[in-house]
C-alpha cells in the first residue's frame, strides 16, 4: 500500500518498524496471527449487536480497554466488527439496523472518550474533519483517539466540513497539521481545488485518509496534500513522520 502511494523502501522500513515496535511494547500477537481472546471478543460483540444490547457492548468494550491500549482495541476489535457488519448487512433481516445501532453506540462511546481526553490539553494541535458531504465520521474518531494516545491535541470538526472554513480554525489554533477523511468524493474536481487552496493558505501539512486517499492519490499529491491510505496504524505513523520532518524544516 505504501509503495502504491509513492514511498520508496527506505521510507517504508522505519514506518513498519514503528508498527512492529509498538506491537512488541504492547505484548501484542503478530499481525499474521489472530489471538483467540480477540476472536472471543469479536464473536461476543456480534452476538450483543444481534440482541441490540448496549449494556453487553459496554461491558465487552470496557473489559478490552482495561486490558489493552486503545490502539489494539481499535485494530483487533472495533475495526473487525465494522468490517463484519459491512460484509453482512444485506444478508440479515436486521443487518442495516445492527450496523446503525453499532455506529450510534460507537460514536457516543468514542465521543465521550475524546471529550475526556480534550480536558487534558497537551502537545501540538491537529485539526480533524470529514470531507464535504461525508457524514460517516467513525473512522475519523478512531484516528482522533490514536493521535491523542500519541500525545497530540485534537480539534475535531466532525462530518461534512466545508474545506475553506478550516483555514480560520488553523489560524486561531496554531495547528501543526490538518487531517481530512472521506470514503467517496462526488465532485472530486471541486474538492481537490479546495484542498489545494487550503494546503497553500495554511502552509502546514494537509493529510487525506480513507478511500479518498486511495482513489485520488495522484491528484492529492499534485494538490499539495499527503495521502495516508486506509490502514489506520500505518496512516498514524505516516502523519507522525511527516509532522516530524515538517517541524525540522
Tab-separated table of C-alpha atoms in Angstrom:
chain	number	residue	atom	x	y	z
A	1	UNK	CA	0.000	0.000	0.000
A	2	UNK	CA	2.826	2.396	0.816
A	3	UNK	CA	4.657	1.602	-2.411
A	4	UNK	CA	1.478	2.398	-4.342
A	5	UNK	CA	1.364	5.745	-2.534
A	6	UNK	CA	4.791	6.588	-3.940
A	7	UNK	CA	7.065	5.823	-0.970
A	8	UNK	CA	10.361	4.032	-1.565
A	9	UNK	CA	11.655	1.165	0.565
A	10	UNK	CA	13.975	3.425	2.552
A	11	UNK	CA	10.955	5.466	3.650
A	12	UNK	CA	8.776	2.434	4.319
A	13	UNK	CA	11.175	0.435	6.519
A	14	UNK	CA	11.132	2.761	9.564
A	15	UNK	CA	7.335	3.133	9.350
A	16	UNK	CA	6.865	-0.630	9.510
A	17	UNK	CA	9.464	-0.839	12.284
A	18	UNK	CA	7.331	1.531	14.347
A	19	UNK	CA	4.319	-0.762	13.960
A	20	UNK	CA	6.396	-3.788	14.980
A	21	UNK	CA	7.948	-1.990	17.949
A	22	UNK	CA	4.524	-0.913	19.185
A	23	UNK	CA	3.256	-4.487	18.919
A	24	UNK	CA	6.195	-5.749	20.981
A	25	UNK	CA	5.733	-2.984	23.549
A	26	UNK	CA	2.065	-3.873	23.929
A	27	UNK	CA	2.848	-7.617	24.016
A	28	UNK	CA	0.576	-7.984	21.007
A	29	UNK	CA	0.456	-11.080	18.779
A	30	UNK	CA	1.956	-10.751	15.282
A	31	UNK	CA	-0.460	-9.381	12.694
A	32	UNK	CA	-0.377	-12.729	10.871
A	33	UNK	CA	-1.924	-14.430	13.925
A	34	UNK	CA	-5.376	-13.960	15.430
A	35	UNK	CA	-5.373	-14.161	19.216
A	36	UNK	CA	-8.215	-16.407	20.466
A	37	UNK	CA	-9.097	-13.732	23.037
A	38	UNK	CA	-9.813	-11.217	20.259
A	39	UNK	CA	-11.848	-13.818	18.376
A	40	UNK	CA	-13.897	-14.254	21.530
A	41	UNK	CA	-14.422	-10.509	21.914
A	42	UNK	CA	-15.470	-10.257	18.267
A	43	UNK	CA	-17.971	-13.125	18.496
A	44	UNK	CA	-19.495	-11.816	21.733
A	45	UNK	CA	-19.744	-8.298	20.341
A	46	UNK	CA	-21.557	-9.522	17.231
A	47	UNK	CA	-23.967	-11.510	19.424
A	48	UNK	CA	-24.604	-8.428	21.560
A	49	UNK	CA	-25.380	-6.492	18.380
A	50	UNK	CA	-27.816	-9.160	17.220
A	51	UNK	CA	-29.646	-8.694	20.553
A	52	UNK	CA	-29.281	-4.870	20.398
A	53	UNK	CA	-27.784	-4.903	23.899
A	54	UNK	CA	-25.903	-1.682	24.639
A	55	UNK	CA	-25.161	-2.955	28.163
A	56	UNK	CA	-23.268	-6.001	26.848
A	57	UNK	CA	-21.444	-3.845	24.300
A	58	UNK	CA	-20.355	-1.538	27.128
A	59	UNK	CA	-19.118	-4.448	29.242
A	60	UNK	CA	-17.116	-6.012	26.391
A	61	UNK	CA	-15.571	-2.695	25.369
A	62	UNK	CA	-14.676	-1.784	28.958
A	63	UNK	CA	-13.089	-5.205	29.539
A	64	UNK	CA	-10.977	-4.875	26.395
A	65	UNK	CA	-9.872	-1.320	27.265
A	66	UNK	CA	-8.948	-2.374	30.806
A	67	UNK	CA	-6.519	-4.981	29.438
A	68	UNK	CA	-5.185	-3.379	26.238
A	69	UNK	CA	-4.242	0.066	24.843
A	70	UNK	CA	-6.919	1.759	22.737
A	71	UNK	CA	-4.855	1.231	19.552
A	72	UNK	CA	-5.046	-2.541	19.997
A	73	UNK	CA	-8.748	-2.422	20.860
A	74	UNK	CA	-9.353	-0.402	17.714
A	75	UNK	CA	-7.306	-2.659	15.448
A	76	UNK	CA	-8.353	-6.034	16.862
A	77	UNK	CA	-11.982	-5.398	17.835
A	78	UNK	CA	-13.653	-2.205	16.623
A	79	UNK	CA	-12.403	-2.282	13.030
A	80	UNK	CA	-13.123	-6.040	12.600
A	81	UNK	CA	-16.661	-5.516	13.937
A	82	UNK	CA	-17.241	-2.691	11.460
A	83	UNK	CA	-15.878	-4.872	8.666
A	84	UNK	CA	-18.128	-7.803	9.597
A	85	UNK	CA	-21.188	-5.559	9.719
A	86	UNK	CA	-20.304	-4.089	6.345
A	87	UNK	CA	-19.977	-7.557	4.838
A	88	UNK	CA	-23.235	-8.981	6.172
A	89	UNK	CA	-25.651	-6.044	6.336
A	90	UNK	CA	-27.543	-7.252	3.240
A	91	UNK	CA	-27.519	-10.915	4.344
A	92	UNK	CA	-29.541	-10.450	7.545
A	93	UNK	CA	-33.065	-9.149	8.011
A	94	UNK	CA	-31.821	-6.813	10.753
A	95	UNK	CA	-28.426	-6.160	9.148
A	96	UNK	CA	-28.910	-2.454	8.495
A	97	UNK	CA	-30.426	-1.920	11.941
A	98	UNK	CA	-27.451	-3.692	13.563
A	99	UNK	CA	-24.985	-1.524	11.653
A	100	UNK	CA	-26.822	1.684	12.607
A	101	UNK	CA	-27.099	0.566	16.237
A	102	UNK	CA	-23.374	-0.152	16.487
A	103	UNK	CA	-22.400	3.069	14.716
A	104	UNK	CA	-24.533	5.130	17.103
A	105	UNK	CA	-23.159	3.293	20.141
A	106	UNK	CA	-19.575	3.629	18.938
A	107	UNK	CA	-19.948	7.328	18.114
A	108	UNK	CA	-21.215	8.012	21.652
A	109	UNK	CA	-18.528	5.853	23.269
A	110	UNK	CA	-15.639	7.335	21.303
A	111	UNK	CA	-17.068	10.824	21.582
A	112	UNK	CA	-17.128	10.537	25.381
A	113	UNK	CA	-13.540	9.300	25.432
A	114	UNK	CA	-12.464	12.088	23.105
A	115	UNK	CA	-14.203	14.674	25.279
A	116	UNK	CA	-12.468	13.336	28.396
A	117	UNK	CA	-9.060	13.467	26.698
A	118	UNK	CA	-9.640	17.030	25.486
A	119	UNK	CA	-9.878	18.199	29.111
A	120	UNK	CA	-6.155	17.442	29.385
A	121	UNK	CA	-4.588	19.557	26.583
A	122	UNK	CA	-1.062	18.616	25.559
A	123	UNK	CA	1.235	18.518	22.571
A	124	UNK	CA	0.777	20.073	19.158
A	125	UNK	CA	-2.735	20.598	17.819
A	126	UNK	CA	-4.147	18.762	14.803
A	127	UNK	CA	-7.423	19.626	13.069
A	128	UNK	CA	-9.583	16.663	12.029
A	129	UNK	CA	-12.562	16.934	9.665
A	130	UNK	CA	-14.587	14.890	7.204
A	131	UNK	CA	-14.685	15.997	3.600
A	132	UNK	CA	-17.811	17.815	2.355
A	133	UNK	CA	-20.878	15.550	2.094
A	134	UNK	CA	-19.118	12.847	4.124
A	135	UNK	CA	-21.359	12.007	7.091
A	136	UNK	CA	-19.600	8.861	8.348
A	137	UNK	CA	-17.125	10.048	10.998
A	138	UNK	CA	-16.367	6.780	12.832
A	139	UNK	CA	-13.005	6.384	11.104
A	140	UNK	CA	-12.099	9.975	11.922
A	141	UNK	CA	-12.983	9.409	15.590
A	142	UNK	CA	-10.742	6.332	15.684
A	143	UNK	CA	-7.963	8.410	14.138
A	144	UNK	CA	-8.533	11.101	16.782
A	145	UNK	CA	-8.145	8.589	19.596
A	146	UNK	CA	-4.938	7.250	18.078
A	147	UNK	CA	-3.487	10.753	17.802
A	148	UNK	CA	-4.495	11.573	21.375
A	149	UNK	CA	-2.662	8.493	22.583
A	150	UNK	CA	0.410	9.692	20.688
A	151	UNK	CA	0.406	12.988	22.578
A	152	UNK	CA	-1.314	15.344	20.120
A	153	UNK	CA	-4.154	17.720	20.871
A	154	UNK	CA	-7.139	17.159	18.590
A	155	UNK	CA	-9.593	19.731	17.251
A	156	UNK	CA	-12.409	17.546	15.946
A	157	UNK	CA	-14.711	19.311	13.453
A	158	UNK	CA	-16.727	16.215	12.532
A	159	UNK	CA	-18.750	15.400	9.443
A	160	UNK	CA	-19.457	17.347	6.243
A	161	UNK	CA	-16.984	20.190	6.827
A	162	UNK	CA	-16.521	22.964	4.221
A	163	UNK	CA	-12.802	22.815	3.465
A	164	UNK	CA	-12.126	26.534	3.076
A	165	UNK	CA	-13.518	27.338	6.513
A	166	UNK	CA	-10.790	25.200	8.090
A	167	UNK	CA	-8.252	27.976	7.440
A	168	UNK	CA	-9.881	30.090	10.158
A	169	UNK	CA	-9.534	27.216	12.648
A	170	UNK	CA	-5.916	26.727	11.612
A	171	UNK	CA	-5.015	30.381	12.183
A	172	UNK	CA	-6.793	30.586	15.538
A	173	UNK	CA	-5.415	27.332	16.936
A	174	UNK	CA	-1.855	27.481	15.512
A	175	UNK	CA	-2.349	23.865	14.455
A	176	UNK	CA	0.580	21.752	13.279
A	177	UNK	CA	-1.438	19.867	10.660
A	178	UNK	CA	-4.850	19.087	9.190
A	179	UNK	CA	-6.330	15.604	8.698
A	180	UNK	CA	-9.231	15.151	6.253
A	181	UNK	CA	-11.116	11.917	5.616
A	182	UNK	CA	-13.803	10.681	3.270
A	183	UNK	CA	-14.895	7.485	1.560
A	184	UNK	CA	-16.251	8.748	-1.737
A	185	UNK	CA	-15.911	12.089	-3.468
A	186	UNK	CA	-18.869	13.086	-5.647
A	187	UNK	CA	-17.358	16.290	-7.053
A	188	UNK	CA	-13.657	15.467	-6.985
A	189	UNK	CA	-12.539	18.462	-9.062
A	190	UNK	CA	-14.078	20.981	-6.645
A	191	UNK	CA	-12.840	19.055	-3.597
A	192	UNK	CA	-9.293	18.877	-4.971
A	193	UNK	CA	-9.323	22.591	-5.773
A	194	UNK	CA	-10.381	23.400	-2.208
A	195	UNK	CA	-7.728	21.063	-0.760
A	196	UNK	CA	-5.050	22.691	-2.917
A	197	UNK	CA	-6.201	26.117	-1.751
A	198	UNK	CA	-6.123	25.012	1.901
A	199	UNK	CA	-2.645	23.480	1.603
A	200	UNK	CA	-1.319	26.714	0.088
A	201	UNK	CA	-3.101	29.036	2.508
A	202	UNK	CA	-2.428	27.097	5.720
A	203	UNK	CA	1.229	26.269	4.962
A	204	UNK	CA	1.060	23.237	7.242
A	205	UNK	CA	0.757	19.562	6.217
A	206	UNK	CA	-2.705	18.566	4.975
A	207	UNK	CA	-3.316	14.807	5.207
A	208	UNK	CA	-6.131	12.896	3.498
A	209	UNK	CA	-7.179	9.429	4.634
A	210	UNK	CA	-9.801	6.731	3.988
A	211	UNK	CA	-10.955	5.659	0.499
A	212	UNK	CA	-10.492	9.132	-0.967
A	213	UNK	CA	-6.770	8.894	-0.247
A	214	UNK	CA	-6.560	5.814	-2.477
A	215	UNK	CA	-8.887	6.803	-5.319
A	216	UNK	CA	-7.433	10.328	-5.595
A	217	UNK	CA	-3.855	9.555	-4.574
A	218	UNK	CA	-2.056	11.120	-7.563
A	219	UNK	CA	-4.372	14.136	-7.724
A	220	UNK	CA	-3.927	14.759	-3.998
A	221	UNK	CA	-0.163	14.713	-4.399
A	222	UNK	CA	-0.387	17.332	-7.128
A	223	UNK	CA	-2.641	19.461	-4.933
A	224	UNK	CA	-0.038	19.610	-2.176
A	225	UNK	CA	-1.851	17.215	0.184
A	226	UNK	CA	-0.429	13.997	1.640
A	227	UNK	CA	-2.494	10.800	1.100
A	228	UNK	CA	-2.134	8.398	4.039
A	229	UNK	CA	-4.248	5.489	2.793
A	230	UNK	CA	-6.878	3.370	4.526
A	231	UNK	CA	-4.774	1.484	7.087
A	232	UNK	CA	-5.224	3.318	10.384
A	233	UNK	CA	-1.987	2.219	12.088
A	234	UNK	CA	0.208	2.993	9.073
A	235	UNK	CA	-1.661	6.234	8.461
A	236	UNK	CA	-0.967	7.426	12.005
A	237	UNK	CA	2.728	6.613	11.587
A	238	UNK	CA	2.823	8.482	8.274
A	239	UNK	CA	1.261	11.531	9.902
A	240	UNK	CA	3.829	11.458	12.714
A	241	UNK	CA	6.694	11.011	10.259
A	242	UNK	CA	5.623	13.945	8.073
A	243	UNK	CA	4.957	16.204	11.053
A	244	UNK	CA	8.408	15.441	12.433
A	245	UNK	CA	10.158	16.325	9.179
A	246	UNK	CA	7.976	19.436	8.716
A	247	UNK	CA	8.836	20.675	12.217
A	248	UNK	CA	12.549	20.145	11.498
A	249	UNK	CA	12.336	22.200	8.312
